[in-house]
Amino acid sequence: MIFENAIEFRKALANYAIEYKVQIKLRPNEPHRVRAKCKSKRCKWVCYACIDRDSGDFKVNNYYPVHKCDTSNKNKLCTSKFVAKKFKDEITKQPHKRIWEIQELCRDKLGLYVGKTICYRAKLRVFRESMSDWNMEFARLCDYADMIKQTNPGSSCWKGWLEGCRRIIGFNGCFLKGACKGELLVIVDKNGNQQMFPIAWAVVDHETKHSWSFFINYLKDDLQLGTGEGLTVMEDMQKGFAAALNEVLPNAEFRMCARHIWSNWHKKWKEEEKRK
């Protein structure tokens, strides 16, 4: 058997040990040679590989394939790195998966008991790898915006709003807690089918009068709002929003969203009579 290097050989050993639930130790464990031996003293299983002087390949020179030891549901080679690589897709698709659920995943798929610390570190490793991907993607947002301007200069969002939506716009903002810190500002409306119609979004450092003015000014030009005549704006006590709106769209009607007030009211008074 030939491997690219010692790292690939170690990965193959880990996969073998975990699949067959056997305990092996690596001594010596060096870049140019690796010797794997069963931990049981009465078991003669061994696998030795080193760099071939002629070809330069990492080649297995000595291998005794028979195991005479008992299997185990614990394995030190099942590290956080191994678990993260094995279940990366499952953890990425369900980022709120709990540690005990990852433990069950290891037990069902691998037949091994894996400690909470290893599962926690595996989840953290997957998140860190995803974060690095997000950082690269966020760094290309300007390229994404330029490409949209080239390929779709007349955005369907503002066209759809002008042609089929009522002049009632909802503004909101929320914190971003992932790789990209800051706040997400969004503008939505409802179409003729009473469905949410996204209009625009922006990522800003903080929710202030300046950031809202910046956002609303772009909206004013794209949606041809003028000074806000015939427009109703709804928001949920956003910081600096009222001052920005009065400055950019002084003639727009202003309404407060009562969703959270109603939600709190509903929790306290369940019955219709008390609500009245």
PDB file of C-alpha atoms in Angstrom:
ATOM      1  CA  MET A   1       0.000   0.000   0.000  1.00  0.00           C
ATOM      2  CA  ILE A   2       1.270   3.430  -0.961  1.00  0.00           C
ATOM      3  CA  PHE A   3       0.274   6.774   0.569  1.00  0.00           C
ATOM      4  CA  GLU A   4       1.088  10.350  -0.330  1.00  0.00           C
ATOM      5  CA  ASN A   5       2.681  11.118   3.033  1.00  0.00           C
ATOM      6  CA  ALA A   6       2.579  10.285   6.740  1.00  0.00           C
ATOM      7  CA  ILE A   7      -0.502  12.446   7.293  1.00  0.00           C
ATOM      8  CA  GLU A   8      -2.583  10.417   4.824  1.00  0.00           C
ATOM      9  CA  PHE A   9      -1.301   7.197   6.391  1.00  0.00           C
ATOM     10  CA  ARG A  10      -2.372   8.357   9.862  1.00  0.00           C
ATOM     11  CA  LYS A  11      -5.842   9.226   8.523  1.00  0.00           C
ATOM     12  CA  ALA A  12      -6.158   5.737   7.046  1.00  0.00           C
ATOM     13  CA  LEU A  13      -5.120   4.203  10.371  1.00  0.00           C
ATOM     14  CA  ALA A  14      -7.696   6.288  12.257  1.00  0.00           C
ATOM     15  CA  ASN A  15     -10.465   5.262   9.835  1.00  0.00           C
ATOM     16  CA  TYR A  16      -9.450   1.619  10.188  1.00  0.00           C
ATOM     17  CA  ALA A  17      -9.311   1.711  13.995  1.00  0.00           C
ATOM     18  CA  ILE A  18     -12.672   3.462  14.302  1.00  0.00           C
ATOM     19  CA  GLU A  19     -14.413   1.236  11.754  1.00  0.00           C
ATOM     20  CA  TYR A  20     -13.205  -2.013  13.363  1.00  0.00           C
ATOM     21  CA  LYS A  21     -13.327  -0.596  16.926  1.00  0.00           C
ATOM     22  CA  VAL A  22      -9.767  -1.562  17.795  1.00  0.00           C
ATOM     23  CA  GLN A  23      -7.220   0.281  19.901  1.00  0.00           C
ATOM     24  CA  ILE A  24      -3.893   1.069  18.238  1.00  0.00           C
ATOM     25  CA  LYS A  25      -0.920   3.220  19.199  1.00  0.00           C
ATOM     26  CA  LEU A  26       1.564   4.996  16.952  1.00  0.00           C
ATOM     27  CA  ARG A  27       5.231   4.605  17.954  1.00  0.00           C
ATOM     28  CA  PRO A  28       7.349   5.969  16.393  1.00  0.00           C
ATOM     29  CA  ASN A  29       5.160   8.661  14.865  1.00  0.00           C
ATOM     30  CA  GLU A  30       7.404  10.810  12.692  1.00  0.00           C
ATOM     31  CA  PRO A  31       7.138  12.569   9.293  1.00  0.00           C
ATOM     32  CA  HIS A  32       9.308   9.937   7.587  1.00  0.00           C
ATOM     33  CA  ARG A  33       8.094   6.794   9.398  1.00  0.00           C
ATOM     34  CA  VAL A  34       5.044   5.612  11.367  1.00  0.00           C
ATOM     35  CA  ARG A  35       4.582   2.331  13.205  1.00  0.00           C
ATOM     36  CA  ALA A  36       1.079   1.349  14.315  1.00  0.00           C
ATOM     37  CA  LYS A  37       0.680  -1.444  16.865  1.00  0.00           C
ATOM     38  CA  CYS A  38      -2.297  -2.862  18.722  1.00  0.00           C
ATOM     39  CA  LYS A  39      -2.474  -1.721  22.343  1.00  0.00           C
ATOM     40  CA  SER A  40      -3.222  -5.230  23.553  1.00  0.00           C
ATOM     41  CA  LYS A  41      -0.022  -7.041  24.515  1.00  0.00           C
ATOM     42  CA  ARG A  42      -1.358 -10.404  23.325  1.00  0.00           C
ATOM     43  CA  CYS A  43      -2.305  -9.056  19.876  1.00  0.00           C
ATOM     44  CA  LYS A  44       0.351  -9.134  17.154  1.00  0.00           C
ATOM     45  CA  TRP A  45      -1.373  -6.705  14.738  1.00  0.00           C
ATOM     46  CA  VAL A  46       1.166  -4.245  13.359  1.00  0.00           C
ATOM     47  CA  CYS A  47       1.509  -1.879  10.411  1.00  0.00           C
ATOM     48  CA  TYR A  48       4.737  -0.071   9.602  1.00  0.00           C
ATOM     49  CA  ALA A  49       5.221   2.475   6.809  1.00  0.00           C
ATOM     50  CA  CYS A  50       8.057   4.785   5.847  1.00  0.00           C
ATOM     51  CA  ILE A  51       9.370   6.838   2.944  1.00  0.00           C
ATOM     52  CA  ASP A  52      10.751   4.674   0.160  1.00  0.00           C
ATOM     53  CA  ARG A  53      14.263   5.799  -0.725  1.00  0.00           C
ATOM     54  CA  ASP A  54      13.919   4.973  -4.422  1.00  0.00           C
ATOM     55  CA  SER A  55      10.442   6.312  -5.272  1.00  0.00           C
ATOM     56  CA  GLY A  56       9.937   8.826  -2.432  1.00  0.00           C
ATOM     57  CA  ASP A  57       6.468   7.384  -1.720  1.00  0.00           C
ATOM     58  CA  PHE A  58       5.185   6.695   1.779  1.00  0.00           C
ATOM     59  CA  LYS A  59       4.977   2.921   1.579  1.00  0.00           C
ATOM     60  CA  VAL A  60       3.797   0.133   3.910  1.00  0.00           C
ATOM     61  CA  ASN A  61       6.729  -2.246   4.483  1.00  0.00           C
ATOM     62  CA  ASN A  62       5.442  -4.481   7.260  1.00  0.00           C
ATOM     63  CA  TYR A  63       1.830  -5.492   7.909  1.00  0.00           C
ATOM     64  CA  TYR A  64       0.329  -8.242  10.089  1.00  0.00           C
ATOM     65  CA  PRO A  65      -3.472  -8.027   9.555  1.00  0.00           C
ATOM     66  CA  VAL A  66      -4.874 -10.381  12.221  1.00  0.00           C
ATOM     67  CA  HIS A  67      -6.389  -8.920  15.400  1.00  0.00           C
ATOM     68  CA  LYS A  68      -6.755 -11.114  18.508  1.00  0.00           C
ATOM     69  CA  CYS A  69      -8.025  -8.447  20.869  1.00  0.00           C
ATOM     70  CA  ASP A  70     -11.491  -7.414  22.029  1.00  0.00           C
ATOM     71  CA  THR A  71     -13.305  -4.533  20.389  1.00  0.00           C
ATOM     72  CA  SER A  72     -14.064  -1.346  22.318  1.00  0.00           C
ATOM     73  CA  ASN A  73     -16.725   1.345  22.040  1.00  0.00           C
ATOM     74  CA  LYS A  74     -14.149   4.018  22.925  1.00  0.00           C
ATOM     75  CA  ASN A  75     -11.286   5.111  20.726  1.00  0.00           C
ATOM     76  CA  LYS A  76      -8.694   7.839  21.270  1.00  0.00           C
ATOM     77  CA  LEU A  77      -8.255   8.246  17.520  1.00  0.00           C
ATOM     78  CA  CYS A  78     -11.850   9.497  17.317  1.00  0.00           C
ATOM     79  CA  THR A  79     -10.762  13.075  17.944  1.00  0.00           C
ATOM     80  CA  SER A  80     -12.677  16.326  17.583  1.00  0.00           C
ATOM     81  CA  LYS A  81     -10.992  16.815  14.211  1.00  0.00           C
ATOM     82  CA  PHE A  82     -12.228  13.410  13.025  1.00  0.00           C
ATOM     83  CA  VAL A  83     -15.788  14.011  14.291  1.00  0.00           C
ATOM     84  CA  ALA A  84     -15.884  17.491  12.715  1.00  0.00           C
ATOM     85  CA  LYS A  85     -14.824  16.132   9.325  1.00  0.00           C
ATOM     86  CA  LYS A  86     -17.148  13.117   9.516  1.00  0.00           C
ATOM     87  CA  PHE A  87     -20.293  15.038  10.484  1.00  0.00           C
ATOM     88  CA  LYS A  88     -19.573  18.465   9.004  1.00  0.00           C
ATOM     89  CA  ASP A  89     -22.658  18.415   6.758  1.00  0.00           C
ATOM     90  CA  GLU A  90     -25.018  17.381   9.577  1.00  0.00           C
ATOM     91  CA  ILE A  91     -23.711  20.070  11.942  1.00  0.00           C
ATOM     92  CA  THR A  92     -23.723  22.753   9.225  1.00  0.00           C
ATOM     93  CA  LYS A  93     -27.328  21.984   8.231  1.00  0.00           C
ATOM     94  CA  GLN A  94     -28.436  21.963  11.886  1.00  0.00           C
ATOM     95  CA  PRO A  95     -26.244  24.547  13.645  1.00  0.00           C
ATOM     96  CA  HIS A  96     -28.411  24.378  16.782  1.00  0.00           C
ATOM     97  CA  LYS A  97     -27.755  20.657  17.195  1.00  0.00           C
ATOM     98  CA  ARG A  98     -26.950  19.989  20.854  1.00  0.00           C
ATOM     99  CA  ILE A  99     -23.861  18.225  22.164  1.00  0.00           C
ATOM    100  CA  TRP A 100     -25.778  15.136  23.266  1.00  0.00           C
ATOM    101  CA  GLU A 101     -27.282  14.898  19.773  1.00  0.00           C
ATOM    102  CA  ILE A 102     -23.783  14.836  18.276  1.00  0.00           C
ATOM    103  CA  GLN A 103     -22.901  12.121  20.802  1.00  0.00           C
ATOM    104  CA  GLU A 104     -25.900  10.095  19.613  1.00  0.00           C
ATOM    105  CA  LEU A 105     -24.814  10.660  16.019  1.00  0.00           C
ATOM    106  CA  CYS A 106     -21.383   9.196  16.821  1.00  0.00           C
ATOM    107  CA  ARG A 107     -22.969   6.258  18.613  1.00  0.00           C
ATOM    108  CA  ASP A 108     -25.419   5.486  15.780  1.00  0.00           C
ATOM    109  CA  LYS A 109     -23.065   6.032  12.827  1.00  0.00           C
ATOM    110  CA  LEU A 110     -19.725   4.965  14.328  1.00  0.00           C
ATOM    111  CA  GLY A 111     -20.783   2.691  17.175  1.00  0.00           C
ATOM    112  CA  LEU A 112     -18.570   4.645  19.571  1.00  0.00           C
ATOM    113  CA  TYR A 113     -19.032   6.578  22.777  1.00  0.00           C
ATOM    114  CA  VAL A 114     -17.544  10.049  22.326  1.00  0.00           C
ATOM    115  CA  GLY A 115     -17.218  12.472  25.234  1.00  0.00           C
ATOM    116  CA  LYS A 116     -18.991  15.810  25.479  1.00  0.00           C
ATOM    117  CA  THR A 117     -15.743  17.780  25.271  1.00  0.00           C
ATOM    118  CA  ILE A 118     -14.762  16.155  21.971  1.00  0.00           C
ATOM    119  CA  CYS A 119     -18.230  16.775  20.501  1.00  0.00           C
ATOM    120  CA  TYR A 120     -18.183  20.386  21.691  1.00  0.00           C
ATOM    121  CA  ARG A 121     -14.761  20.976  20.124  1.00  0.00           C
ATOM    122  CA  ALA A 122     -15.903  19.276  16.912  1.00  0.00           C
ATOM    123  CA  LYS A 123     -18.913  21.581  16.674  1.00  0.00           C
ATOM    124  CA  LEU A 124     -16.690  24.583  17.368  1.00  0.00           C
ATOM    125  CA  ARG A 125     -14.249  23.460  14.661  1.00  0.00           C
ATOM    126  CA  VAL A 126     -17.060  23.181  12.085  1.00  0.00           C
ATOM    127  CA  PHE A 127     -18.297  26.665  12.976  1.00  0.00           C
ATOM    128  CA  ARG A 128     -14.793  28.124  12.669  1.00  0.00           C
ATOM    129  CA  GLU A 129     -14.335  26.553   9.240  1.00  0.00           C
ATOM    130  CA  SER A 130     -17.725  27.896   8.167  1.00  0.00           C
ATOM    131  CA  MET A 131     -16.818  31.333   9.526  1.00  0.00           C
ATOM    132  CA  SER A 132     -13.714  31.455   7.342  1.00  0.00           C
ATOM    133  CA  ASP A 133     -15.903  30.669   4.327  1.00  0.00           C
ATOM    134  CA  TRP A 134     -18.308  33.416   5.376  1.00  0.00           C
ATOM    135  CA  ASN A 135     -15.466  35.910   5.700  1.00  0.00           C
ATOM    136  CA  MET A 136     -14.420  35.190   2.117  1.00  0.00           C
ATOM    137  CA  GLU A 137     -18.005  35.529   0.891  1.00  0.00           C
ATOM    138  CA  PHE A 138     -18.651  38.771   2.781  1.00  0.00           C
ATOM    139  CA  ALA A 139     -15.418  40.163   1.326  1.00  0.00           C
ATOM    140  CA  ARG A 140     -16.927  39.662  -2.146  1.00  0.00           C
ATOM    141  CA  LEU A 141     -20.174  41.559  -1.475  1.00  0.00           C
ATOM    142  CA  CYS A 142     -18.982  44.557  -3.510  1.00  0.00           C
ATOM    143  CA  ASP A 143     -18.252  42.266  -6.468  1.00  0.00           C
ATOM    144  CA  TYR A 144     -21.723  40.771  -6.047  1.00  0.00           C
ATOM    145  CA  ALA A 145     -23.318  44.240  -6.097  1.00  0.00           C
ATOM    146  CA  ASP A 146     -21.341  45.267  -9.205  1.00  0.00           C
ATOM    147  CA  MET A 147     -22.398  42.093 -11.020  1.00  0.00           C
ATOM    148  CA  ILE A 148     -26.075  42.730 -10.200  1.00  0.00           C
ATOM    149  CA  LYS A 149     -25.775  46.257 -11.593  1.00  0.00           C
ATOM    150  CA  GLN A 150     -24.296  44.865 -14.815  1.00  0.00           C
ATOM    151  CA  THR A 151     -26.637  41.920 -15.337  1.00  0.00           C
ATOM    152  CA  ASN A 152     -29.865  43.224 -13.770  1.00  0.00           C
ATOM    153  CA  PRO A 153     -29.871  47.025 -13.795  1.00  0.00           C
ATOM    154  CA  GLY A 154     -33.662  47.187 -13.356  1.00  0.00           C
ATOM    155  CA  SER A 155     -34.140  45.223 -10.170  1.00  0.00           C
ATOM    156  CA  SER A 156     -37.398  43.260 -10.043  1.00  0.00           C
ATOM    157  CA  CYS A 157     -37.863  44.228  -6.378  1.00  0.00           C
ATOM    158  CA  TRP A 158     -38.465  47.925  -6.923  1.00  0.00           C
ATOM    159  CA  LYS A 159     -40.339  47.276 -10.196  1.00  0.00           C
ATOM    160  CA  GLY A 160     -42.630  44.832  -8.410  1.00  0.00           C
ATOM    161  CA  TRP A 161     -43.207  47.303  -5.596  1.00  0.00           C
ATOM    162  CA  LEU A 162     -44.108  50.126  -7.978  1.00  0.00           C
ATOM    163  CA  GLU A 163     -46.461  47.939 -10.003  1.00  0.00           C
ATOM    164  CA  GLY A 164     -48.141  45.694  -7.436  1.00  0.00           C
ATOM    165  CA  CYS A 165     -47.672  46.742  -3.798  1.00  0.00           C
ATOM    166  CA  ARG A 166     -49.488  49.146  -1.533  1.00  0.00           C
ATOM    167  CA  ARG A 167     -47.618  52.205  -0.355  1.00  0.00           C
ATOM    168  CA  ILE A 168     -47.088  50.812   3.132  1.00  0.00           C
ATOM    169  CA  ILE A 169     -43.475  49.992   3.943  1.00  0.00           C
ATOM    170  CA  GLY A 170     -42.139  48.210   7.013  1.00  0.00           C
ATOM    171  CA  PHE A 171     -38.665  48.979   8.379  1.00  0.00           C
ATOM    172  CA  ASN A 172     -36.756  46.855  10.861  1.00  0.00           C
ATOM    173  CA  GLY A 173     -33.254  46.059  12.042  1.00  0.00           C
ATOM    174  CA  CYS A 174     -31.531  43.227  13.869  1.00  0.00           C
ATOM    175  CA  PHE A 175     -28.091  42.416  15.264  1.00  0.00           C
ATOM    176  CA  LEU A 176     -25.698  40.224  13.302  1.00  0.00           C
ATOM    177  CA  LYS A 177     -23.890  37.780  15.600  1.00  0.00           C
ATOM    178  CA  GLY A 178     -22.041  35.642  13.066  1.00  0.00           C
ATOM    179  CA  ALA A 179     -18.824  36.308  11.164  1.00  0.00           C
ATOM    180  CA  CYS A 180     -20.104  39.687  10.002  1.00  0.00           C
ATOM    181  CA  LYS A 181     -20.778  41.899  13.005  1.00  0.00           C
ATOM    182  CA  GLY A 182     -23.007  44.948  12.875  1.00  0.00           C
ATOM    183  CA  GLU A 183     -26.710  45.337  12.144  1.00  0.00           C
ATOM    184  CA  LEU A 184     -28.949  44.281   9.279  1.00  0.00           C
ATOM    185  CA  LEU A 185     -31.490  46.875   8.125  1.00  0.00           C
ATOM    186  CA  VAL A 186     -34.390  45.596   6.035  1.00  0.00           C
ATOM    187  CA  ILE A 187     -37.389  47.020   4.186  1.00  0.00           C
ATOM    188  CA  VAL A 188     -40.426  44.878   3.343  1.00  0.00           C
ATOM    189  CA  ASP A 189     -43.974  45.281   2.092  1.00  0.00           C
ATOM    190  CA  LYS A 190     -46.952  43.042   1.367  1.00  0.00           C
ATOM    191  CA  ASN A 191     -47.995  42.114  -2.150  1.00  0.00           C
ATOM    192  CA  GLY A 192     -51.490  41.476  -3.491  1.00  0.00           C
ATOM    193  CA  ASN A 193     -51.498  37.962  -2.005  1.00  0.00           C
ATOM    194  CA  GLN A 194     -50.725  39.275   1.493  1.00  0.00           C
ATOM    195  CA  GLN A 195     -47.225  37.752   1.285  1.00  0.00           C
ATOM    196  CA  MET A 196     -43.999  39.399   2.432  1.00  0.00           C
ATOM    197  CA  PHE A 197     -42.321  41.313  -0.393  1.00  0.00           C
ATOM    198  CA  PRO A 198     -38.624  42.062   0.294  1.00  0.00           C
ATOM    199  CA  ILE A 199     -37.488  45.391  -1.116  1.00  0.00           C
ATOM    200  CA  ALA A 200     -33.978  46.117   0.142  1.00  0.00           C
ATOM    201  CA  TRP A 201     -31.454  45.340   2.868  1.00  0.00           C
ATOM    202  CA  ALA A 202     -28.230  46.864   4.130  1.00  0.00           C
ATOM    203  CA  VAL A 203     -25.477  45.896   6.571  1.00  0.00           C
ATOM    204  CA  VAL A 204     -24.301  48.788   8.759  1.00  0.00           C
ATOM    205  CA  ASP A 205     -22.009  49.170  11.765  1.00  0.00           C
ATOM    206  CA  HIS A 206     -24.640  50.616  14.090  1.00  0.00           C
ATOM    207  CA  GLU A 207     -28.304  51.545  14.032  1.00  0.00           C
ATOM    208  CA  THR A 208     -28.153  55.355  14.086  1.00  0.00           C
ATOM    209  CA  LYS A 209     -29.763  58.337  12.427  1.00  0.00           C
ATOM    210  CA  HIS A 210     -26.876  58.470   9.948  1.00  0.00           C
ATOM    211  CA  SER A 211     -27.186  54.787   8.926  1.00  0.00           C
ATOM    212  CA  TRP A 212     -30.977  55.041   8.546  1.00  0.00           C
ATOM    213  CA  SER A 213     -30.632  58.266   6.513  1.00  0.00           C
ATOM    214  CA  PHE A 214     -28.128  56.532   4.244  1.00  0.00           C
ATOM    215  CA  PHE A 215     -30.536  53.613   3.738  1.00  0.00           C
ATOM    216  CA  ILE A 216     -33.720  55.678   3.276  1.00  0.00           C
ATOM    217  CA  ASN A 217     -32.038  58.029   0.786  1.00  0.00           C
ATOM    218  CA  TYR A 218     -31.271  55.120  -1.531  1.00  0.00           C
ATOM    219  CA  LEU A 219     -34.842  53.878  -1.114  1.00  0.00           C
ATOM    220  CA  LYS A 220     -36.220  57.327  -1.861  1.00  0.00           C
ATOM    221  CA  ASP A 221     -34.431  57.487  -5.212  1.00  0.00           C
ATOM    222  CA  ASP A 222     -35.135  53.896  -6.319  1.00  0.00           C
ATOM    223  CA  LEU A 223     -38.838  53.858  -5.394  1.00  0.00           C
ATOM    224  CA  GLN A 224     -39.478  57.440  -6.523  1.00  0.00           C
ATOM    225  CA  LEU A 225     -40.905  58.441  -3.143  1.00  0.00           C
ATOM    226  CA  GLY A 226     -40.331  62.177  -3.409  1.00  0.00           C
ATOM    227  CA  THR A 227     -40.936  63.669   0.015  1.00  0.00           C
ATOM    228  CA  GLY A 228     -43.197  60.791   1.098  1.00  0.00           C
ATOM    229  CA  GLU A 229     -46.649  61.967  -0.015  1.00  0.00           C
ATOM    230  CA  GLY A 230     -49.172  59.092   0.127  1.00  0.00           C
ATOM    231  CA  LEU A 231     -46.654  56.788   1.821  1.00  0.00           C
ATOM    232  CA  THR A 232     -47.168  55.049   5.170  1.00  0.00           C
ATOM    233  CA  VAL A 233     -44.107  53.882   7.078  1.00  0.00           C
ATOM    234  CA  MET A 234     -44.201  51.343   9.913  1.00  0.00           C
ATOM    235  CA  GLU A 235     -41.341  50.579  12.313  1.00  0.00           C
ATOM    236  CA  ASP A 236     -40.645  49.112  15.737  1.00  0.00           C
ATOM    237  CA  MET A 237     -38.894  51.783  17.829  1.00  0.00           C
ATOM    238  CA  GLN A 238     -35.649  51.645  15.828  1.00  0.00           C
ATOM    239  CA  LYS A 239     -32.857  53.876  17.102  1.00  0.00           C
ATOM    240  CA  GLY A 240     -32.527  57.096  15.116  1.00  0.00           C
ATOM    241  CA  PHE A 241     -35.205  56.063  12.620  1.00  0.00           C
ATOM    242  CA  ALA A 242     -37.810  58.745  13.381  1.00  0.00           C
ATOM    243  CA  ALA A 243     -35.286  61.591  13.038  1.00  0.00           C
ATOM    244  CA  ALA A 244     -33.950  60.151   9.768  1.00  0.00           C
ATOM    245  CA  LEU A 245     -37.455  59.712   8.352  1.00  0.00           C
ATOM    246  CA  ASN A 246     -38.479  63.290   9.202  1.00  0.00           C
ATOM    247  CA  GLU A 247     -35.361  64.522   7.455  1.00  0.00           C
ATOM    248  CA  VAL A 248     -35.585  62.426   4.257  1.00  0.00           C
ATOM    249  CA  LEU A 249     -39.355  61.777   3.908  1.00  0.00           C
ATOM    250  CA  PRO A 250     -41.016  64.560   5.926  1.00  0.00           C
ATOM    251  CA  ASN A 251     -44.501  64.066   4.412  1.00  0.00           C
ATOM    252  CA  ALA A 252     -44.750  60.309   5.021  1.00  0.00           C
ATOM    253  CA  GLU A 253     -47.308  58.958   7.506  1.00  0.00           C
ATOM    254  CA  PHE A 254     -45.677  57.295  10.501  1.00  0.00           C
ATOM    255  CA  ARG A 255     -47.049  54.279  12.404  1.00  0.00           C
ATOM    256  CA  MET A 256     -45.660  52.097  15.193  1.00  0.00           C
ATOM    257  CA  CYS A 257     -45.708  48.298  14.926  1.00  0.00           C
ATOM    258  CA  ALA A 258     -47.710  46.752  17.776  1.00  0.00           C
ATOM    259  CA  ARG A 259     -46.686  43.141  17.173  1.00  0.00           C
ATOM    260  CA  HIS A 260     -44.505  42.814  20.286  1.00  0.00           C
ATOM    261  CA  ILE A 261     -47.021  44.705  22.430  1.00  0.00           C
ATOM    262  CA  TRP A 262     -49.750  42.305  21.282  1.00  0.00           C
ATOM    263  CA  SER A 263     -47.495  39.286  21.903  1.00  0.00           C
ATOM    264  CA  ASN A 264     -46.789  40.343  25.487  1.00  0.00           C
ATOM    265  CA  TRP A 265     -50.457  41.147  26.035  1.00  0.00           C
ATOM    266  CA  HIS A 266     -51.473  37.734  24.698  1.00  0.00           C
ATOM    267  CA  LYS A 267     -49.083  35.948  27.078  1.00  0.00           C
ATOM    268  CA  LYS A 268     -50.553  37.706  30.104  1.00  0.00           C
ATOM    269  CA  TRP A 269     -54.237  37.668  29.106  1.00  0.00           C
ATOM    270  CA  LYS A 270     -55.200  34.563  27.170  1.00  0.00           C
ATOM    271  CA  GLU A 271     -58.960  35.058  27.236  1.00  0.00           C
ATOM    272  CA  GLU A 272     -60.758  37.315  24.786  1.00  0.00           C
ATOM    273  CA  GLU A 273     -62.857  39.007  27.480  1.00  0.00           C
ATOM    274  CA  LYS A 274     -59.823  40.168  29.441  1.00  0.00           C
ATOM    275  CA  ARG A 275     -58.206  41.474  26.288  1.00  0.00           C
ATOM    276  CA  LYS A 276     -61.248  43.653  25.627  1.00  0.00           C
TER     277      LYS A 276
END
